Structure formats: structure tokens, C-alpha cells
Short mmCIF file of C-alpha atoms in Angstrom, two decimals:
data_model
loop_
_atom_site.label_atom_id
_atom_site.label_comp_id
_atom_site.label_asym_id
_atom_site.label_seq_id
_atom_site.Cartn_x
_atom_site.Cartn_y
_atom_site.Cartn_z
CA MET X 905 31.37 3.65 0.59
CA PRO X 906 31.36 6.03 3.41
CA ALA X 907 28.48 6.93 5.65
CA VAL X 908 26.28 9.57 3.70
CA THR X 909 26.90 12.88 4.86
CA PHE X 910 25.50 16.20 3.46
CA SER X 911 27.38 19.30 4.22
CA ARG X 912 27.20 23.00 3.41
CA GLY X 913 30.02 25.67 3.46
CA ARG X 914 33.68 25.07 4.13
CA SER X 915 33.14 24.68 8.05
CA GLY X 916 30.75 21.82 7.50
CA ALA X 917 28.92 23.35 10.88
CA ASN X 918 25.71 22.30 8.91
CA ARG X 919 26.27 18.78 8.31
CA PHE X 920 23.18 16.78 7.83
CA ARG X 921 23.99 14.29 9.99
CA HIS X 922 20.58 13.02 11.38
CA PRO X 923 18.10 12.32 8.30
CA THR X 924 15.39 11.54 10.80
CA ARG X 925 15.03 14.88 11.60
CA VAL X 926 14.10 15.55 8.07
CA VAL X 927 11.63 12.83 7.95
CA ALA X 928 9.88 14.42 10.95
CA ALA X 929 10.19 17.82 9.07
CA GLY X 930 8.58 16.14 6.01
CA PHE X 931 5.60 14.61 7.67
CA ALA X 932 4.91 17.80 9.72
CA ALA X 933 5.09 20.00 6.41
CA ALA X 934 2.60 17.50 4.66
CA VAL X 935 0.41 17.82 7.44
CA GLY X 936 0.49 21.69 7.42
CA VAL X 937 -0.21 21.91 3.78
CA GLY X 938 -3.07 19.37 4.20
CA THR X 939 -4.45 21.43 7.24
CA VAL X 940 -4.50 24.81 5.14
CA LEU X 941 -6.03 22.89 2.32
CA LEU X 942 -8.79 21.54 4.40
CA LEU X 943 -9.52 24.76 6.30
CA LEU X 944 -10.82 26.11 3.00
CA PRO X 945 -14.61 27.20 2.57
CA VAL X 946 -14.61 24.78 -0.65
CA ALA X 947 -13.12 21.93 1.44
CA THR X 948 -16.62 21.27 3.01
CA GLU X 949 -20.02 20.55 2.02
CA SER X 950 -21.50 23.53 3.95
CA GLY X 951 -19.07 25.79 2.27
CA THR X 952 -18.24 27.42 5.53
CA GLY X 953 -14.91 26.09 6.38
CA ALA X 954 -13.69 23.56 8.82
CA GLY X 955 -12.65 24.32 12.29
CA LEU X 956 -8.84 24.40 12.96
CA VAL X 957 -8.69 21.40 15.06
CA ASP X 958 -10.69 19.18 12.87
CA ALA X 959 -8.83 20.14 9.54
CA LEU X 960 -5.55 19.50 11.73
CA PHE X 961 -6.72 15.95 12.92
CA THR X 962 -8.01 14.95 9.46
CA ALA X 963 -4.62 16.02 7.83
CA THR X 964 -2.62 14.15 10.53
CA SER X 965 -4.67 11.12 10.43
CA ALA X 966 -4.33 11.23 6.45
CA VAL X 967 -0.68 11.90 6.05
CA CYS X 968 -0.02 9.46 9.27
CA VAL X 969 -2.31 6.94 7.25
CA THR X 970 -4.67 6.29 10.53
CA GLY X 971 -8.02 6.62 9.73
CA LEU X 972 -9.32 8.29 12.93
CA VAL X 973 -11.60 10.94 12.22
CA THR X 974 -13.76 13.59 14.06
CA VAL X 975 -16.30 14.19 11.40
CA ASP X 976 -18.07 12.01 8.87
CA THR X 977 -15.81 12.08 5.79
CA GLY X 978 -18.12 11.44 3.16
CA GLY X 979 -20.91 13.83 4.62
CA TYR X 980 -18.81 16.74 5.99
CA TRP X 981 -15.94 17.04 3.41
CA SER X 982 -16.84 18.17 -0.25
CA THR X 983 -15.57 16.25 -3.36
CA PHE X 984 -12.45 18.44 -3.21
CA GLY X 985 -11.71 18.04 0.79
CA GLU X 986 -11.98 14.32 -0.31
CA VAL X 987 -9.41 14.59 -2.83
CA VAL X 988 -7.23 16.40 -0.60
CA ILE X 989 -7.50 13.54 1.98
CA LEU X 990 -6.74 10.95 -0.97
CA ALA X 991 -3.68 13.07 -1.81
CA LEU X 992 -2.36 12.88 1.74
CA ILE X 993 -3.08 9.27 2.28
CA GLN X 994 -1.13 8.21 -1.00
CA VAL X 995 1.75 10.87 -0.20
CA GLY X 996 1.90 9.60 3.47
CA GLY X 997 1.78 5.90 2.46
CA LEU X 998 4.49 6.25 -0.46
CA GLY X 999 6.63 8.35 1.72
CA ILE X 1000 6.74 5.77 4.43
CA MET X 1001 7.97 2.98 1.66
CA THR X 1002 10.64 5.08 -0.12
CA LEU X 1003 11.90 6.55 3.35
CA ALA X 1004 12.16 2.97 4.66
CA ALA X 1005 14.25 2.21 1.54
CA LEU X 1006 16.54 5.07 2.09
CA PHE X 1007 17.10 4.04 5.45
CA THR X 1008 17.92 0.47 4.18
CA VAL X 1009 20.47 1.98 2.26
CA LEU X 1010 21.78 4.14 4.92
CA VAL X 1011 22.02 1.56 7.56
CA ALA X 1012 23.53 -1.10 5.07
CA HIS X 1013 26.54 1.90 4.45
CA ARG X 1014 27.13 1.87 8.26
CA LEU X 1015 27.72 -1.79 8.63
CA GLY X 1016 31.05 -3.59 8.33
CA LEU X 1017 32.22 -4.89 4.80
CA ARG X 1018 30.86 -8.58 5.35
CA ARG X 1019 27.54 -7.38 6.54
CA ARG X 1020 27.15 -4.76 4.07
CA LEU X 1021 27.32 -7.19 1.42
CA LEU X 1022 25.07 -9.66 2.67
CA ALA X 1023 22.75 -6.59 3.41
CA GLN X 1024 22.94 -5.39 -0.44
CA ALA X 1025 22.54 -9.09 -1.45
CA GLU X 1026 19.16 -9.20 0.31
CA THR X 1027 17.67 -6.08 -0.53
CA LYS X 1028 19.07 -6.07 -4.21
CA THR X 1029 20.25 -2.37 -3.63
CA LEU X 1030 23.82 -1.61 -4.44
CA GLY X 1031 24.06 1.51 -2.95
CA LEU X 1032 22.89 5.19 -3.16
CA SER X 1033 23.02 5.02 -6.97
CA GLY X 1034 20.52 2.03 -6.76
CA ILE X 1035 17.80 3.98 -4.60
CA GLY X 1036 16.15 5.65 -7.42
CA GLY X 1037 15.51 2.05 -9.22
CA LEU X 1038 14.17 1.13 -5.73
CA VAL X 1039 11.82 3.85 -5.25
CA ARG X 1040 10.46 3.39 -8.62
CA ASN X 1041 9.72 -0.09 -8.25
CA ILE X 1042 8.03 0.86 -5.02
CA VAL X 1043 5.74 3.33 -6.67
CA LEU X 1044 4.84 1.40 -9.56
CA PHE X 1045 4.02 -1.64 -7.19
CA SER X 1046 1.80 0.54 -5.19
CA LEU X 1047 0.08 2.03 -7.92
CA ALA X 1048 -0.29 -1.13 -9.49
CA SER X 1049 -1.88 -2.67 -6.43
CA GLU X 1050 -4.34 0.10 -6.09
CA ALA X 1051 -5.31 0.09 -9.71
CA VAL X 1052 -6.12 -3.67 -9.25
CA VAL X 1053 -7.99 -3.32 -6.11
CA ALA X 1054 -9.77 -0.26 -7.58
CA THR X 1055 -10.89 -2.37 -10.80
CA VAL X 1056 -12.60 -4.96 -8.54
CA LEU X 1057 -14.25 -2.79 -6.19
CA THR X 1058 -15.51 -0.57 -8.93
CA ALA X 1059 -16.86 -3.39 -10.79
CA ARG X 1060 -18.81 -4.55 -7.25
CA PHE X 1061 -19.94 -1.06 -6.53
CA ALA X 1062 -21.29 -0.43 -10.15
CA THR X 1063 -23.40 -3.94 -10.24
CA GLY X 1064 -24.44 -3.83 -6.43
CA GLY X 1065 -24.89 -6.86 -4.36
CA ALA X 1066 -25.08 -8.11 -0.95
CA GLY X 1067 -28.16 -5.95 -0.21
CA GLN X 1068 -26.31 -2.98 -1.63
CA PRO X 1069 -27.93 -0.81 -4.43
CA ALA X 1070 -25.67 -0.37 -7.82
CA MET X 1071 -23.79 2.73 -8.05
CA PRO X 1072 -23.77 5.19 -11.45
CA PHE X 1073 -20.27 4.04 -13.05
CA ASP X 1074 -18.78 7.60 -12.07
CA ARG X 1075 -19.57 7.32 -8.40
CA ALA X 1076 -18.63 3.76 -8.17
CA LEU X 1077 -15.31 4.67 -9.90
CA TYR X 1078 -14.83 7.54 -7.27
CA HIS X 1079 -15.50 5.01 -4.43
CA GLY X 1080 -13.62 2.41 -5.94
CA VAL X 1081 -10.32 4.47 -6.06
CA PHE X 1082 -10.75 6.13 -2.75
CA HIS X 1083 -11.28 2.90 -1.13
CA ALA X 1084 -8.56 0.81 -2.86
CA VAL X 1085 -5.79 3.76 -2.15
CA SER X 1086 -6.96 4.05 1.53
CA ALA X 1087 -7.08 0.14 1.72
CA PHE X 1088 -3.49 -0.44 0.45
CA ASN X 1089 -1.86 2.48 2.40
CA ASN X 1090 -3.60 1.18 5.68
CA ALA X 1091 -5.45 4.58 6.02
CA GLY X 1092 -9.10 3.22 6.73
CA PHE X 1093 -10.55 6.19 5.49
CA SER X 1094 -14.17 5.33 4.11
CA LEU X 1095 -16.66 7.67 2.34
CA ASN X 1096 -19.42 5.81 3.90
CA SER X 1097 -20.95 7.06 7.26
CA ASP X 1098 -20.50 3.45 8.74
CA SER X 1099 -17.33 2.34 6.81
CA LEU X 1100 -17.93 -1.06 5.16
CA MET X 1101 -20.58 -2.20 7.69
CA GLY X 1102 -23.08 -2.45 4.66
CA TYR X 1103 -20.54 -5.27 2.90
CA VAL X 1104 -20.05 -7.40 6.12
CA THR X 1105 -21.00 -10.44 4.11
CA ASP X 1106 -19.87 -9.27 0.69
CA PRO X 1107 -16.42 -11.11 -0.36
CA LEU X 1108 -16.10 -9.02 -3.42
CA VAL X 1109 -15.70 -5.84 -1.28
CA SER X 1110 -14.33 -7.44 2.01
CA LEU X 1111 -11.75 -9.65 0.81
CA PRO X 1112 -10.15 -7.22 -1.95
CA VAL X 1113 -9.93 -4.44 0.99
CA ALA X 1114 -8.37 -7.09 3.10
CA VAL X 1115 -5.82 -8.46 0.66
CA ALA X 1116 -5.05 -4.83 -0.16
CA VAL X 1117 -4.42 -3.93 3.49
CA ILE X 1118 -2.23 -7.30 4.05
CA VAL X 1119 -0.18 -6.55 1.23
CA GLY X 1120 0.52 -3.16 1.89
CA GLY X 1121 1.27 -3.75 5.31
CA LEU X 1122 4.01 -6.50 4.94
CA GLY X 1123 6.45 -4.04 3.75
CA PHE X 1124 8.43 -3.54 0.45
CA PRO X 1125 11.40 -5.77 1.38
CA ALA X 1126 9.21 -8.61 2.17
CA VAL X 1127 7.18 -8.18 -0.68
CA PHE X 1128 10.07 -7.77 -3.17
CA ASP X 1129 11.88 -10.76 -1.47
CA LEU X 1130 8.48 -12.91 -2.45
CA ALA X 1131 8.43 -11.81 -5.70
CA ARG X 1132 11.97 -13.01 -6.56
CA ASN X 1133 12.02 -16.15 -4.39
CA TRP X 1134 8.31 -17.39 -4.00
CA ARG X 1135 9.14 -20.70 -5.23
CA ARG X 1136 12.12 -20.91 -2.80
CA PRO X 1137 11.19 -20.41 0.67
CA SER X 1138 14.56 -21.51 1.75
CA ARG X 1139 16.18 -18.48 0.15
CA TRP X 1140 13.81 -16.14 1.93
CA MET X 1141 15.40 -13.07 4.12
CA VAL X 1142 14.86 -13.59 7.83
CA LEU X 1143 12.73 -10.40 7.76
CA THR X 1144 10.43 -12.16 5.06
CA ARG X 1145 10.29 -15.22 7.19
CA ILE X 1146 9.40 -13.38 10.43
CA THR X 1147 7.14 -11.28 8.66
CA VAL X 1148 5.10 -14.09 6.70
CA GLY X 1149 4.87 -16.40 9.65
CA VAL X 1150 4.00 -13.72 12.40
CA THR X 1151 1.22 -12.14 10.04
CA ALA X 1152 -0.32 -15.42 9.05
CA VAL X 1153 -0.12 -16.65 12.85
CA LEU X 1154 -1.68 -13.22 14.14
CA LEU X 1155 -4.51 -13.15 11.28
CA LEU X 1156 -5.39 -16.57 12.49
CA VAL X 1157 -5.40 -15.79 15.97
CA GLY X 1158 -7.37 -12.67 15.63
CA THR X 1159 -9.94 -14.25 13.29
CA VAL X 1160 -10.66 -17.10 15.92
CA ILE X 1161 -10.88 -14.54 18.94
CA THR X 1162 -13.14 -12.57 17.21
CA ILE X 1163 -15.50 -15.34 16.15
CA LEU X 1164 -15.63 -17.16 19.57
CA ALA X 1165 -16.26 -13.59 21.42
CA GLU X 1166 -18.48 -12.20 19.18
CA ARG X 1167 -20.58 -15.26 17.69
CA SER X 1168 -23.57 -14.72 19.98
CA ASN X 1169 -23.33 -10.99 20.28
CA PRO X 1170 -26.43 -9.70 18.57
CA ASP X 1171 -25.11 -6.66 17.47
CA THR X 1172 -21.91 -8.04 15.83
CA LEU X 1173 -21.63 -11.34 14.72
CA GLY X 1174 -24.85 -12.83 16.09
CA PRO X 1175 -27.09 -12.43 13.38
CA LEU X 1176 -24.76 -13.54 10.70
CA SER X 1177 -24.49 -17.17 9.03
CA GLY X 1178 -21.28 -19.38 9.54
CA PRO X 1179 -19.54 -18.37 6.51
CA GLY X 1180 -20.77 -14.57 7.19
CA LYS X 1181 -18.91 -14.99 10.50
CA LEU X 1182 -15.84 -16.20 9.32
CA LEU X 1183 -15.56 -13.57 6.70
CA ALA X 1184 -16.52 -10.72 9.11
CA GLY X 1185 -13.79 -12.36 11.83
CA PHE X 1186 -11.08 -12.46 9.26
CA PHE X 1187 -12.11 -9.06 8.36
CA HIS X 1188 -11.73 -7.41 11.33
CA SER X 1189 -8.53 -9.44 12.02
CA ALA X 1190 -6.96 -8.06 9.06
CA MET X 1191 -8.03 -4.53 9.69
CA ALA X 1192 -6.59 -4.71 13.36
CA ARG X 1193 -3.27 -4.96 11.48
CA THR X 1194 -3.40 -0.64 11.17
CA ALA X 1195 -6.14 -0.26 8.59
CA GLY X 1196 -8.93 1.29 10.02
CA PHE X 1197 -12.03 -0.22 8.03
CA ASN X 1198 -14.71 -1.73 10.22
CA SER X 1199 -17.58 -4.05 8.75
CA ILE X 1200 -19.18 -4.58 12.27
CA ASP X 1201 -20.19 -2.10 14.75
CA MET X 1202 -17.12 -1.34 17.10
CA SER X 1203 -18.77 0.47 19.78
CA ALA X 1204 -20.78 -3.22 20.42
CA LEU X 1205 -17.70 -5.25 20.75
CA GLY X 1206 -17.46 -7.29 24.01
CA PRO X 1207 -14.17 -6.15 26.40
CA GLU X 1208 -12.46 -9.38 25.50
CA THR X 1209 -12.48 -8.49 21.67
CA LEU X 1210 -11.48 -4.86 22.40
CA PHE X 1211 -8.48 -6.13 24.35
CA ALA X 1212 -7.40 -8.61 21.77
CA THR X 1213 -7.70 -6.14 18.96
CA ASP X 1214 -5.54 -3.63 21.57
CA LEU X 1215 -2.85 -6.23 21.13
CA LEU X 1216 -3.18 -6.48 17.33
CA MET X 1217 -3.01 -2.89 16.78
CA PHE X 1218 -0.16 -2.27 18.80
CA ILE X 1219 2.03 -4.98 17.09
CA GLY X 1220 1.04 -3.83 13.75
CA GLY X 1221 2.37 -4.99 10.37
CA GLY X 1222 5.65 -5.50 8.60
CA SER X 1223 8.75 -3.24 8.54
CA GLY X 1224 9.02 -0.85 5.50
CA GLY X 1225 5.46 -0.78 4.66
CA THR X 1226 2.43 1.23 5.33
CA ALA X 1227 1.18 -0.37 8.39
CA GLY X 1228 2.13 1.02 11.85
CA GLY X 1229 2.74 -0.31 15.29
CA ILE X 1230 5.78 -1.60 16.56
CA LYS X 1231 6.32 -3.75 14.03
CA VAL X 1232 5.92 -7.86 13.61
CA THR X 1233 9.40 -7.87 13.35
CA THR X 1234 9.94 -6.17 16.68
CA PHE X 1235 7.40 -8.46 18.34
CA ALA X 1236 8.99 -11.58 17.04
CA VAL X 1237 12.62 -10.78 17.70
CA LEU X 1238 11.33 -10.03 21.61
CA ALA X 1239 9.51 -13.38 21.67
CA VAL X 1240 12.67 -15.18 20.22
CA VAL X 1241 14.82 -13.52 22.84
CA ILE X 1242 12.52 -14.81 25.64
CA TRP X 1243 12.40 -18.14 24.19
CA SER X 1244 16.06 -18.49 24.02
CA GLU X 1245 16.60 -17.09 27.42
CA MET X 1246 14.04 -19.57 28.82
CA ARG X 1247 16.01 -22.26 26.97
CA GLY X 1248 19.35 -21.17 28.62
CA GLU X 1249 20.88 -20.20 25.07
CA THR X 1250 23.40 -17.62 24.79
CA ARG X 1251 22.61 -16.44 21.34
CA VAL X 1252 19.54 -15.85 19.51
CA ASN X 1253 18.59 -17.38 16.24
CA VAL X 1254 15.98 -17.67 13.75
CA GLY X 1255 16.45 -20.47 11.44
CA ARG X 1256 19.84 -20.49 10.50
CA ARG X 1257 20.53 -16.84 11.25
CA ARG X 1258 21.98 -15.30 14.49
CA ILE X 1259 20.06 -12.03 15.46
CA PRO X 1260 22.70 -9.45 16.44
CA GLU X 1261 22.62 -8.12 19.80
CA GLY X 1262 22.03 -4.48 18.41
CA ASN X 1263 18.38 -5.64 16.72
CA GLN X 1264 17.69 -7.06 19.98
CA ARG X 1265 18.26 -3.84 22.14
CA GLN X 1266 16.42 -1.97 19.06
CA ALA X 1267 13.32 -4.25 19.60
CA LEU X 1268 13.23 -3.65 23.36
CA ALA X 1269 13.78 -0.07 22.98
CA ILE X 1270 11.08 0.64 20.31
CA ALA X 1271 8.65 -1.79 22.16
CA LEU X 1272 9.18 -0.02 25.85
CA LEU X 1273 9.17 3.51 24.24
CA GLY X 1274 5.64 2.52 22.71
CA ILE X 1275 4.23 1.15 25.72
CA GLY X 1276 5.44 4.37 27.51
CA ALA X 1277 3.76 6.74 24.89
CA VAL X 1278 0.41 4.78 25.23
CA ALA X 1279 0.45 4.50 28.97
CA VAL X 1280 1.06 8.58 29.09
CA ALA X 1281 -1.61 8.82 26.59
CA VAL X 1282 -4.10 7.05 28.37
CA PHE X 1283 -3.60 8.22 31.66
CA THR X 1284 -4.09 11.79 30.14
CA LEU X 1285 -6.96 10.90 28.24
CA LEU X 1286 -8.72 9.51 31.63
CA ILE X 1287 -8.06 12.93 33.29
CA MET X 1288 -9.54 14.68 30.30
CA THR X 1289 -12.62 12.43 29.79
CA ARG X 1290 -15.22 10.40 31.57
CA HIS X 1291 -14.88 7.32 29.19
CA SER X 1292 -14.07 3.89 30.67
CA LEU X 1293 -10.44 2.34 30.63
CA ASP X 1294 -11.03 0.08 27.87
CA LEU X 1295 -12.47 2.62 25.47
CA VAL X 1296 -9.70 5.13 26.26
CA LEU X 1297 -7.04 2.45 25.93
CA PHE X 1298 -8.67 1.33 22.76
CA GLU X 1299 -8.59 4.78 21.18
CA ALA X 1300 -4.90 5.61 22.54
CA VAL X 1301 -3.67 2.14 21.01
CA SER X 1302 -5.44 2.88 17.66
CA ALA X 1303 -3.79 6.41 17.36
CA PHE X 1304 -0.35 5.07 18.24
CA GLY X 1305 -0.60 2.03 16.02
CA THR X 1306 -1.80 4.62 13.18
CA VAL X 1307 -4.77 1.95 12.83
CA GLY X 1308 -8.17 4.29 12.73
CA LEU X 1309 -10.18 1.76 14.36
CA SER X 1310 -12.52 3.45 17.08
CA ALA X 1311 -15.02 2.44 19.81
CA GLY X 1312 -17.20 5.35 18.86
CA ILE X 1313 -15.62 7.86 21.03
CA THR X 1314 -13.27 10.05 18.82
CA ALA X 1315 -15.82 12.83 17.89
CA ASP X 1316 -17.07 13.32 21.38
CA LEU X 1317 -13.66 13.75 23.00
CA PRO X 1318 -12.69 17.27 23.88
CA PRO X 1319 -10.31 19.64 21.63
CA ALA X 1320 -7.60 18.88 23.95
CA ALA X 1321 -7.90 15.17 23.83
CA HIS X 1322 -7.87 15.44 19.77
CA LEU X 1323 -4.83 17.60 19.84
CA LEU X 1324 -3.24 14.62 22.13
CA LEU X 1325 -4.44 12.04 19.83
CA ILE X 1326 -2.97 14.26 16.82
CA ALA X 1327 0.48 14.07 18.68
CA LEU X 1328 0.24 10.35 19.24
CA MET X 1329 -0.62 9.74 15.80
CA PHE X 1330 2.47 11.53 14.63
CA ILE X 1331 4.63 9.63 17.12
CA GLY X 1332 3.18 6.35 16.29
CA ARG X 1333 3.69 7.03 12.30
CA VAL X 1334 6.97 8.80 12.51
CA GLY X 1335 8.50 7.36 15.83
CA PRO X 1336 9.09 3.62 15.16
CA LEU X 1337 10.69 4.28 11.70
CA THR X 1338 12.94 7.22 12.75
CA LEU X 1339 13.79 5.52 15.81
CA ALA X 1340 14.89 2.33 14.59
CA SER X 1341 16.78 4.18 12.01
CA ALA X 1342 18.36 6.28 14.29
CA LEU X 1343 19.49 3.19 16.66
CA ALA X 1344 21.09 1.66 13.94
CA LEU X 1345 22.92 4.78 12.49
CA ARG X 1346 24.49 5.46 16.02
CA GLN X 1347 25.98 2.23 16.53
CA ARG X 1348 29.52 2.46 17.28
CA THR X 1349 32.24 0.32 18.75
CA ARG X 1350 33.38 1.24 22.51
CA ARG X 1351 37.25 1.34 22.65
CA PHE X 1352 36.96 -0.03 26.15
CA GLU X 1353 34.73 -2.19 28.55
CA TYR X 1354 33.90 -1.60 32.34
CA PRO X 1355 34.32 -4.50 34.51
CA GLU X 1356 31.26 -6.72 34.62
CA GLU X 1357 29.13 -7.29 37.49
CA ARG X 1358 25.78 -9.09 37.79
CA THR X 1359 22.62 -7.80 39.32
CA ILE X 1360 19.49 -9.54 40.57
CA VAL X 1361 16.75 -9.35 37.72
CA GLY X 1362 13.37 -10.38 38.66
#
């Protein structure tokens, strides 16, 4: 089947050759609709309407499933406003995964016959005719996962525990559904002014939220592959092996670093018991994978923990999921490239599969462009504000990685800085997905080669 091309008219002058443009336009349209709805007086508790920057910032954060906020979600927005935010989160999360599914098919059809057959066998997608079934499975899986987590959270909120009073059932159900949708879509929006700090030692809240974040952040290709072959790891795709392996390692490393760095901090993990420290450390590590909830005071974290969190946020989660960042696959491919180069190997292999040079170039491009975007944003924010470098860096990486964790300076930033973070959130959400797809779709074979000349590197 040839590459997908949409045309209008006889001349074909308006052919749709760049589907990535539609992605950006679609996300921008959703942000625009959300902004208009949040500007309505009925969207705020005061009934006076929100400011334009606050509405735009919140809508962008929700559609890009980030979680950064300029106002208290539960205290500033009315029930109508909160439902709008919840709908934007759901649209943003499902949109990311379904678009990733579409791009998987588009990229597969630009491959050679042999690679196309391999890609189709791995994704279980036979062509554009099968995209409907794939999208349906993604939607059903997302809604089912959210329903399971919402049920557990509703039961916990309704019964109370861990020092928190029981909620009336209708309020518990509302909180359970809101936090479940926000967690699975890696958004990090919370109806509580202190996020989930009140449940720092409550495993019946922290663990379901963390599991939802991890599952949503793995990405649909890895999740569906695990569902098919969970008893036969030898048959996992390379993508699944990388995603699961790197995710497990980063979760462990993040947990250990957080516990070691914050174990004596009286404002974070210091007062907690051993199991409490372990739960809080694991929860923080999971949230740094682009979720945005926090069970400890982020503004009280030490600089070493902030920097380690920066690295986790920048890497992000799996491809084709609701997590942000440059993706664990990008990080893993670059790590394997470096390891292969250090060993003097001419080919880059993962297991018994060779990573194509095109994938290596894509990973390098995404990582360097991400570093560039963060660097420009940090430099600009340092000029705009008087906050220290570690806090500004944390805020910028959180926005680019669509994480939503904040060291407590978001609301204090000037409007110009808020607009910069809006742009960074949009780039961080739309950029890696569209860039990776655009690079793959644009691959072509040059019919000639220039003479080779080595240069000095390093």
C-alpha cells in the first residue's frame, strides 16, 4: 500500500503531505476551546471569570496533560471549570495515544516490504483499515484502567483513613474519578490544594495513582505487547524490552536517590517511618515520569533531589503513551549507541535486533532539540525573574516534559513567563511526537554519495 496522501481538486496542490501539521492544529484548537470555556464566569467559584493568561495556561496544561497551574484547581475553579479541565485532560491523553497509533501505521507504510511486514506483525495493525480497531482498543483500555483506579480511590475516599476524614459518597466518587483520569493521563491535576500530601503514607491512594501513572506512561505499543506475550518475554518487541527495562531501572534509581537525599530532611521524608519513606520515595520517583502529583513538599526538596528529578522528568516515559519527555526509548537508544561506540562495535544492537541508523539519528535529534528548548527557556526565565537557577531549571524541565511538578514558583512568575511556559508545554507535548513521526516519514534514499572525509571529534 503506498504512503497515505490526501488531496483536494484535480491539481493536487493542496495535498496533505504533512500530517504533523494537523496534530499541532488539533492540539491548538483544543487549547483554544478550553480557554474560551474557562473564561466563562460560570467556570470560577467567584463567578467573575478568570484572567486570560490563567485560562490559557490552565487549558494548555490540561490538553498537554502537564499539571502546572497558576491557580488552585479545587479552590479557584467551579465544578463546571473542573469538569472542563477533566474533559481537556481526557481529550489530550486519548489524542496523544490515538495519534501515536496513526503515526505507527503511517510510518510502517513508508518502510520497505520486509520491514513493513515486521512492523505490522509487531503492532498487529494490518493497515489503515485496521486503525479503527486499534483506536477502539486504546479507548477501551484507557477507560477501563481509569474505571478500576477510580473505583479503588472512591472506596478509599469514602471510608477515610491515614489521618484523612471520610468523604460523602458523591464527593468521594467525584474526587476518585477526577484523580483517576488525571493519573492515567499523566496530567497531575488535583482537587486538593496540597495535591496528595495528605495521603503520603496511605498506600491505598498512593499506589493506585502510581500504578495508573506508570501504565499510562508505558505507551500503548508496549502495553498491548505485554498483554499478548506476558508469559513469553522472549517474544517481546525491542520497544517493549527497552520501555519496561528502562522504566524499571529509572523507578528504582529515582526511589533510592529520593530516599537517600531526603531521609533526614525534616520538611519532606524526615518525620516518616521506614515504610513511609519507601512509599513516599517510590511515589515521587513515579510522579517524576511526567505525572505531576506530589505527596511531599516540592519546595522543600534539596538541590540534589531537584536535579535528579530534572533528569527523570526530561527522560519521561514510553512512546505512544500519555507521558512526556524525550521518551525512555530515545534515552536508551542513545545509551546503547554510546556503549557500542566505546566497545568499538560498528553496529548498534539490542538483544538480537539491530537498531537502524535512522532511529539513532532520530534519537539524537530529539534529545538535542529538547536540550536546546530547555536551555533557551531557562535563559529567558532567568532574565524575567529573580529565582535561582535550580528552581528555574526545574520549572522549565517540568513544563517541557509535561510533568507538572513545581518547586512552588509557578504562580509567582510574571505573565510573560507564564506565556513562555505555555509555549514550552505545547512544544514538549506536540514536539517529540510530531518530530519523531516527521523524521521517519521524511526518510528517503539519496541516489549518490559524496567522498568520505574524517574529521576530528572531541
